[in-house]
């Protein structure tokens, strides 16, 4: 699906003290630091055993390459969230149908519009509601 995104996407957004920039391989080291900073929080957020204590930076780079490719192909958006110049989290945006299918829940998709999206994110040092509020 390529028609759900606006043709012009911001390269940066500054909202309520948070800065949003596309998550690219160039951010591998600061993103890795943010990922490894609170492993229990990210495991609870993701519902998986990711990241592991031994999660290598090379695997994080692979994730960032995938996210960058998804954005280039216009199938999903992933923004890094910075607070005072430090990566504090990520925000993920994808079509509702794709999000449900990725979790084998597409049977729940009854009446979704092509423009329906799922926005998920994680954030250190600020309440999660700050991330949601900034995106609205």
XYZ file of N, CA, C and O in Angstrom:
544
model
N 0.857 -1.168 0.000
C 0.000 0.000 0.000
C 0.903 1.230 0.000
O 1.788 1.356 0.827
N 0.705 2.138 -0.935
C 1.552 3.315 -1.009
C 0.770 4.614 -1.002
O 1.357 5.672 -1.042
N -0.548 4.571 -0.954
C -1.326 5.802 -1.057
C -1.804 6.349 0.281
O -2.505 7.338 0.320
N -1.414 5.771 1.357
C -1.885 6.223 2.666
C -1.056 7.371 3.225
O -1.476 8.061 4.132
N 0.133 7.579 2.687
C 1.020 8.628 3.185
C 0.866 9.909 2.364
O 0.677 9.851 1.159
N 1.015 11.048 3.022
C 1.080 12.296 2.251
C 2.314 12.263 1.350
O 3.298 11.599 1.660
N 2.259 12.978 0.246
C 3.392 12.980 -0.681
C 4.610 13.675 -0.089
O 5.738 13.339 -0.407
N 4.394 14.638 0.772
C 5.497 15.363 1.390
C 5.541 15.032 2.873
O 4.599 15.326 3.608
N 6.621 14.407 3.291
C 6.779 14.033 4.695
C 7.812 14.930 5.350
O 8.840 15.237 4.750
N 7.557 15.345 6.576
C 8.534 16.204 7.249
C 9.817 15.449 7.577
O 9.786 14.287 7.961
N 10.935 16.119 7.401
C 12.229 15.539 7.764
C 12.506 15.733 9.246
O 13.377 15.084 9.805
N 11.720 16.631 9.865
C 11.906 16.917 11.284
C 10.638 17.597 11.786
O 10.025 18.394 11.087
N 10.292 17.274 13.019
C 9.178 17.947 13.669
C 9.546 18.254 15.108
O 10.153 17.425 15.781
N 9.216 19.459 15.536
C 9.472 19.860 16.917
C 8.133 20.207 17.552
O 7.478 21.160 17.120
N 7.746 19.414 18.556
C 6.444 19.583 19.186
C 6.601 19.408 20.689
O 7.067 18.358 21.155
N 6.206 20.405 21.440
C 6.187 20.317 22.912
C 7.495 19.802 23.505
O 7.498 18.953 24.395
N 8.619 20.293 23.011
C 9.912 19.905 23.559
C 10.467 18.602 23.019
O 11.586 18.215 23.361
N 9.691 17.899 22.199
C 10.156 16.663 21.587
C 10.522 16.938 20.137
O 9.854 17.720 19.455
N 11.559 16.282 19.646
C 11.959 16.391 18.249
C 11.782 15.021 17.610
O 12.208 14.007 18.167
N 11.137 15.004 16.450
C 10.890 13.771 15.708
C 11.707 13.825 14.424
O 11.584 14.777 13.650
N 12.559 12.819 14.199
C 13.336 12.715 12.967
C 13.208 11.282 12.453
O 13.062 10.344 13.247
N 13.248 11.104 11.132
C 13.172 9.731 10.615
C 14.277 8.863 11.210
O 15.422 9.304 11.364
N 13.908 7.646 11.569
C 14.870 6.697 12.124
C 15.637 6.074 10.958
O 15.071 5.345 10.152
N 16.905 6.401 10.865
C 17.753 5.914 9.777
C 18.986 5.235 10.362
O 19.287 5.381 11.549
N 19.726 4.515 9.528
C 20.954 3.884 10.012
C 21.953 4.872 10.607
O 22.773 4.479 11.439
N 21.881 6.128 10.229
C 22.798 7.125 10.788
C 22.623 7.285 12.299
O 23.523 7.752 12.986
N 21.474 6.878 12.823
C 21.188 7.007 14.258
C 21.479 5.725 15.041
O 21.034 5.590 16.185
N 22.221 4.797 14.464
C 22.384 3.489 15.098
C 22.940 3.585 16.514
O 22.423 2.921 17.418
N 23.960 4.370 16.759
C 24.550 4.401 18.109
C 23.631 5.044 19.132
O 23.406 4.451 20.202
N 23.051 6.232 18.868
C 22.144 6.788 19.878
C 20.859 5.971 20.040
O 20.329 5.863 21.148
N 20.382 5.357 18.965
C 19.194 4.509 19.077
C 19.512 3.271 19.902
O 18.726 2.866 20.763
N 20.659 2.671 19.652
C 21.066 1.487 20.410
C 21.162 1.801 21.898
O 20.702 1.021 22.736
N 21.711 2.948 22.222
C 21.802 3.349 23.634
C 20.414 3.451 24.256
O 20.196 3.014 25.394
N 19.476 4.015 23.505
C 18.106 4.145 24.020
C 17.450 2.780 24.174
O 16.763 2.518 25.163
N 17.663 1.897 23.211
C 17.076 0.555 23.269
C 17.606 -0.213 24.472
O 16.847 -0.855 25.202
N 18.891 -0.152 24.705
C 19.504 -0.952 25.766
C 19.340 -0.332 27.159
O 19.607 -0.980 28.160
N 18.857 0.892 27.201
C 18.765 1.614 28.472
C 17.757 1.015 29.451
O 17.991 1.010 30.655
N 16.632 0.512 28.946
C 15.603 -0.034 29.835
C 14.970 -1.253 29.169
O 13.872 -1.189 28.631
N 15.693 -2.348 29.191
C 15.263 -3.579 28.535
C 13.918 -4.073 29.074
O 13.032 -4.417 28.291
N 13.689 -4.107 30.385
C 12.382 -4.569 30.879
C 11.212 -3.729 30.345
O 10.151 -4.265 30.008
N 11.396 -2.414 30.248
C 10.333 -1.559 29.722
C 10.032 -1.908 28.274
O 8.878 -2.039 27.876
N 11.069 -2.082 27.452
C 10.841 -2.397 26.041
C 10.240 -3.780 25.854
O 9.421 -3.977 24.960
N 10.617 -4.732 26.684
C 10.006 -6.065 26.598
C 8.517 -5.986 26.944
O 7.696 -6.614 26.284
N 8.197 -5.224 27.958
C 6.780 -5.064 28.329
C 6.020 -4.352 27.214
O 4.899 -4.731 26.869
N 6.639 -3.334 26.631
C 5.999 -2.573 25.555
C 5.768 -3.441 24.325
O 4.709 -3.422 23.718
N 6.784 -4.236 23.941
C 6.696 -5.022 22.710
C 5.942 -6.333 22.888
O 5.501 -6.926 21.908
N 5.824 -6.798 24.135
C 5.185 -8.093 24.364
C 6.060 -9.249 23.891
O 5.568 -10.338 23.627
N 7.354 -8.998 23.772
C 8.296 -10.014 23.298
C 9.503 -10.054 24.234
O 9.587 -9.276 25.172
N 10.438 -10.934 23.923
C 11.669 -10.978 24.722
C 12.759 -10.130 24.066
O 13.942 -10.365 24.242
N 12.352 -9.127 23.327
C 13.264 -8.173 22.675
C 13.280 -6.893 23.467
O 12.222 -6.435 23.903
N 14.420 -6.318 23.642
C 15.742 -6.800 23.284
C 16.287 -7.742 24.353
O 15.892 -7.663 25.509
N 17.209 -8.565 23.953
C 17.878 -9.423 24.926
C 19.032 -8.644 25.542
O 19.445 -7.607 25.014
N 19.549 -9.139 26.631
C 20.692 -8.498 27.280
C 21.906 -8.465 26.348
O 22.738 -7.563 26.455
N 21.994 -9.434 25.450
C 23.146 -9.520 24.549
C 22.808 -9.030 23.133
O 23.521 -9.360 22.186
N 21.753 -8.250 22.983
C 21.342 -7.717 21.682
C 22.495 -6.918 21.076
O 22.920 -5.908 21.629
N 23.025 -7.371 19.936
C 24.196 -6.683 19.373
C 23.806 -5.435 18.568
O 22.728 -5.383 17.977
N 24.694 -4.482 18.541
C 24.450 -3.251 17.802
C 24.253 -3.545 16.313
O 23.508 -2.847 15.625
N 24.872 -4.613 15.816
C 24.702 -4.987 14.406
C 23.250 -5.364 14.109
O 22.727 -5.055 13.030
N 22.580 -6.011 15.052
C 21.163 -6.344 14.877
C 20.308 -5.089 14.932
O 19.311 -4.976 14.223
N 20.700 -4.145 15.772
C 19.987 -2.872 15.819
C 20.135 -2.145 14.476
O 19.177 -1.575 13.959
N 21.335 -2.192 13.898
C 21.554 -1.587 12.586
C 20.664 -2.244 11.542
O 20.060 -1.551 10.707
N 20.541 -3.565 11.588
C 19.639 -4.260 10.660
C 18.203 -3.754 10.807
O 17.500 -3.545 9.815
N 17.764 -3.548 12.053
C 16.412 -3.010 12.293
C 16.265 -1.619 11.684
O 15.246 -1.305 11.058
N 17.267 -0.774 11.861
C 17.194 0.591 11.334
C 17.219 0.599 9.809
O 16.511 1.402 9.180
N 17.972 -0.296 9.205
C 17.977 -0.419 7.740
C 16.587 -0.828 7.260
O 16.078 -0.285 6.273
N 15.954 -1.768 7.965
C 14.595 -2.200 7.599
C 13.607 -1.046 7.725
O 12.803 -0.803 6.822
N 13.671 -0.311 8.826
C 12.755 0.822 9.006
C 12.981 1.894 7.934
O 12.023 2.463 7.404
N 14.228 2.153 7.600
C 14.548 3.131 6.566
C 13.984 2.679 5.214
O 13.420 3.479 4.456
N 14.123 1.398 4.912
C 13.591 0.852 3.662
C 12.061 0.945 3.631
O 11.469 1.322 2.621
N 11.407 0.633 4.757
C 9.944 0.736 4.821
C 9.486 2.163 4.544
O 8.487 2.377 3.862
N 10.221 3.121 5.085
C 9.850 4.514 4.857
C 10.072 4.882 3.388
O 9.233 5.527 2.774
N 11.205 4.462 2.814
C 11.486 4.751 1.402
C 10.437 4.125 0.488
O 10.052 4.711 -0.527
N 9.963 2.939 0.868
C 8.946 2.241 0.073
C 7.530 2.704 0.414
O 6.572 2.216 -0.169
N 7.408 3.606 1.394
C 6.144 4.207 1.791
C 5.140 3.180 2.344
O 3.948 3.278 2.124
N 5.654 2.199 3.078
C 4.778 1.212 3.696
C 4.651 1.417 5.200
O 3.737 0.882 5.830
N 5.562 2.186 5.797
C 5.505 2.471 7.228
C 6.409 3.662 7.513
O 7.305 3.974 6.724
N 6.152 4.307 8.622
C 6.983 5.412 9.079
C 7.540 5.065 10.452
O 6.819 4.524 11.286
N 8.782 5.388 10.666
C 9.376 5.239 11.988
C 10.185 6.495 12.264
O 11.067 6.848 11.490
N 9.831 7.153 13.351
C 10.541 8.364 13.751
C 11.233 8.128 15.081
O 10.678 7.493 15.980
N 12.429 8.633 15.177
C 13.145 8.646 16.436
C 12.658 9.868 17.208
O 12.420 10.927 16.630
N 12.493 9.707 18.513
C 12.025 10.802 19.361
C 13.199 11.263 20.216
O 13.795 10.475 20.945
N 13.519 12.544 20.096
C 14.637 13.117 20.836
C 14.124 14.125 21.854
O 13.158 14.846 21.589
N 14.766 14.139 22.995
C 14.514 15.116 24.038
C 15.866 15.722 24.385
O 16.801 14.983 24.735
N 15.987 17.009 24.217
C 17.262 17.687 24.449
C 18.395 17.053 23.639
O 19.520 16.899 24.118
N 18.094 16.645 22.407
C 19.097 16.101 21.512
C 19.463 14.649 21.728
O 20.289 14.105 21.011
N 18.852 13.995 22.718
C 19.162 12.602 23.026
C 17.989 11.715 22.618
O 16.833 12.027 22.926
N 18.288 10.611 21.931
C 17.234 9.669 21.554
C 16.596 9.117 22.819
O 17.280 8.579 23.691
N 15.278 9.282 22.896
C 14.522 8.820 24.057
C 13.510 7.745 23.698
O 12.908 7.149 24.573
N 13.293 7.518 22.390
C 12.318 6.518 21.995
C 12.055 6.557 20.511
O 12.776 7.200 19.749
N 10.995 5.870 20.127
C 10.598 5.781 18.721
C 9.083 5.829 18.618
O 8.366 5.470 19.554
N 8.643 6.260 17.444
C 7.225 6.214 17.129
C 7.088 5.503 15.787
O 7.876 5.722 14.869
N 6.130 4.593 15.714
C 5.913 3.761 14.541
C 4.501 4.019 14.018
O 3.544 3.998 14.792
N 4.391 4.237 12.713
C 3.092 4.475 12.086
C 2.973 3.523 10.904
O 3.870 3.466 10.053
N 1.874 2.772 10.862
C 1.642 1.890 9.720
C 0.137 1.727 9.506
O -0.652 1.946 10.437
N -0.252 1.346 8.296
C -1.677 1.136 8.035
C -2.245 0.081 8.983
O -1.565 -0.890 9.329
N -3.490 0.292 9.393
C -4.145 -0.632 10.318
C -4.142 -2.056 9.784
O -3.832 -2.996 10.520
N -4.462 -2.239 8.520
C -4.525 -3.589 7.951
C -3.173 -4.293 8.066
O -3.104 -5.469 8.431
N -2.089 -3.591 7.777
C -0.756 -4.191 7.863
C -0.395 -4.521 9.310
O 0.202 -5.560 9.590
N -0.757 -3.633 10.233
C -0.456 -3.867 11.653
C -1.187 -5.097 12.164
O -0.616 -5.910 12.895
N -2.444 -5.246 11.791
C -3.207 -6.419 12.222
C -2.674 -7.694 11.580
O -2.542 -8.725 12.237
N -2.358 -7.630 10.292
C -1.848 -8.807 9.590
C -0.520 -9.268 10.192
O -0.272 -10.472 10.313
N 0.329 -8.322 10.591
C 1.624 -8.670 11.169
C 1.472 -9.437 12.470
O 2.378 -10.167 12.879
N 0.340 -9.279 13.110
C 0.084 -9.979 14.379
C -0.958 -11.083 14.220
O -1.547 -11.535 15.179
N -1.193 -11.475 12.970
C -2.187 -12.510 12.649
C -3.563 -12.166 13.207
O -4.308 -13.042 13.636
N -3.890 -10.881 13.205
C -5.183 -10.421 13.700
C -6.030 -9.799 12.589
O -7.006 -9.126 12.861
N -5.659 -10.040 11.330
C -6.374 -9.402 10.233
C -7.833 -9.837 10.146
O -8.644 -9.155 9.517
N -8.211 -10.927 10.807
C -9.618 -11.316 10.842
C -10.448 -10.274 11.580
O -11.653 -10.170 11.373
N -9.806 -9.478 12.437
C -10.509 -8.421 13.164
C -10.811 -7.224 12.274
O -11.592 -6.361 12.639
N -10.176 -7.181 11.121
C -10.321 -6.046 10.215
C -11.640 -6.177 9.470
O -11.753 -6.875 8.484
N -12.651 -5.487 9.963
C -13.982 -5.592 9.377
C -14.307 -4.345 8.561
O -14.642 -4.432 7.387
N -14.180 -3.212 9.168
C -14.575 -1.971 8.494
C -13.507 -0.903 8.669
O -13.750 0.128 9.285
N -12.352 -1.150 8.118
C -11.286 -0.153 8.212
C -11.178 0.593 6.892
O -11.322 0.008 5.825
N -10.968 1.870 6.996
C -10.723 2.682 5.809
C -9.262 2.564 5.422
O -8.402 2.284 6.259
N -8.959 2.837 4.152
C -7.571 2.795 3.702
C -6.696 3.763 4.482
O -5.506 3.565 4.603
N -7.287 4.828 5.012
C -6.516 5.822 5.746
C -6.339 5.517 7.218
O -5.663 6.270 7.926
N -6.896 4.422 7.724
C -6.748 4.071 9.134
C -5.325 3.595 9.406
O -4.791 2.753 8.679
N -4.716 4.165 10.442
C -3.351 3.807 10.792
C -3.252 3.456 12.265
O -4.119 3.805 13.063
N -2.180 2.778 12.595
C -1.844 2.455 13.978
C -0.589 3.248 14.308
O 0.380 3.247 13.541
N -0.614 3.927 15.444
C 0.542 4.676 15.919
C 0.939 4.077 17.259
O 0.124 4.003 18.176
N 2.175 3.612 17.337
C 2.704 3.040 18.571
C 4.032 3.703 18.857
O 4.726 4.139 17.942
N 4.387 3.759 20.100
C 5.678 4.333 20.409
C 6.103 4.060 21.832
O 5.301 3.650 22.666
N 7.372 4.250 22.079
C 7.933 4.123 23.424
C 8.826 5.319 23.668
O 9.382 5.902 22.747
N 8.905 5.690 24.950
C 9.596 6.918 25.303
C 10.142 6.825 26.718
O 9.441 6.416 27.632
N 11.408 7.210 26.891
C 12.016 7.307 28.213
C 11.809 8.716 28.757
O 11.684 9.671 27.996
N 11.830 8.852 30.057
C 11.906 10.141 30.749
C 10.711 11.062 30.605
O 10.766 12.193 31.067
N 9.677 10.653 29.943
C 8.460 11.452 29.856
C 7.297 10.477 29.894
O 7.398 9.367 29.370
N 6.189 10.857 30.480
C 5.032 9.957 30.460
C 4.619 9.645 29.026
O 4.733 10.492 28.140
N 4.147 8.417 28.796
C 3.735 8.001 27.448
C 2.681 8.940 26.876
O 2.639 9.165 25.669
N 1.846 9.514 27.713
C 0.821 10.417 27.222
C 1.437 11.634 26.526
O 0.863 12.196 25.613
N 2.664 12.015 26.908
C 3.351 13.115 26.229
C 3.602 12.767 24.763
O 3.502 13.619 23.898
N 3.956 11.507 24.504
C 4.201 11.081 23.134
C 2.909 11.075 22.337
O 2.849 11.586 21.223
N 1.847 10.557 22.938
C 0.554 10.522 22.263
C 0.059 11.941 22.011
O -0.378 12.279 20.913
N 0.158 12.798 23.002
C -0.301 14.168 22.853
C 0.456 14.921 21.782
O -0.126 15.698 21.022
N 1.749 14.673 21.661
C 2.559 15.360 20.655
C 2.174 14.933 19.250
O 2.326 15.689 18.304
N 1.671 13.713 19.110
C 1.334 13.192 17.777
C -0.058 13.587 17.330
O -0.398 13.429 16.173
N -0.859 14.066 18.244
C -2.252 14.395 17.875
C -2.345 15.722 17.182
O -1.655 16.601 17.290
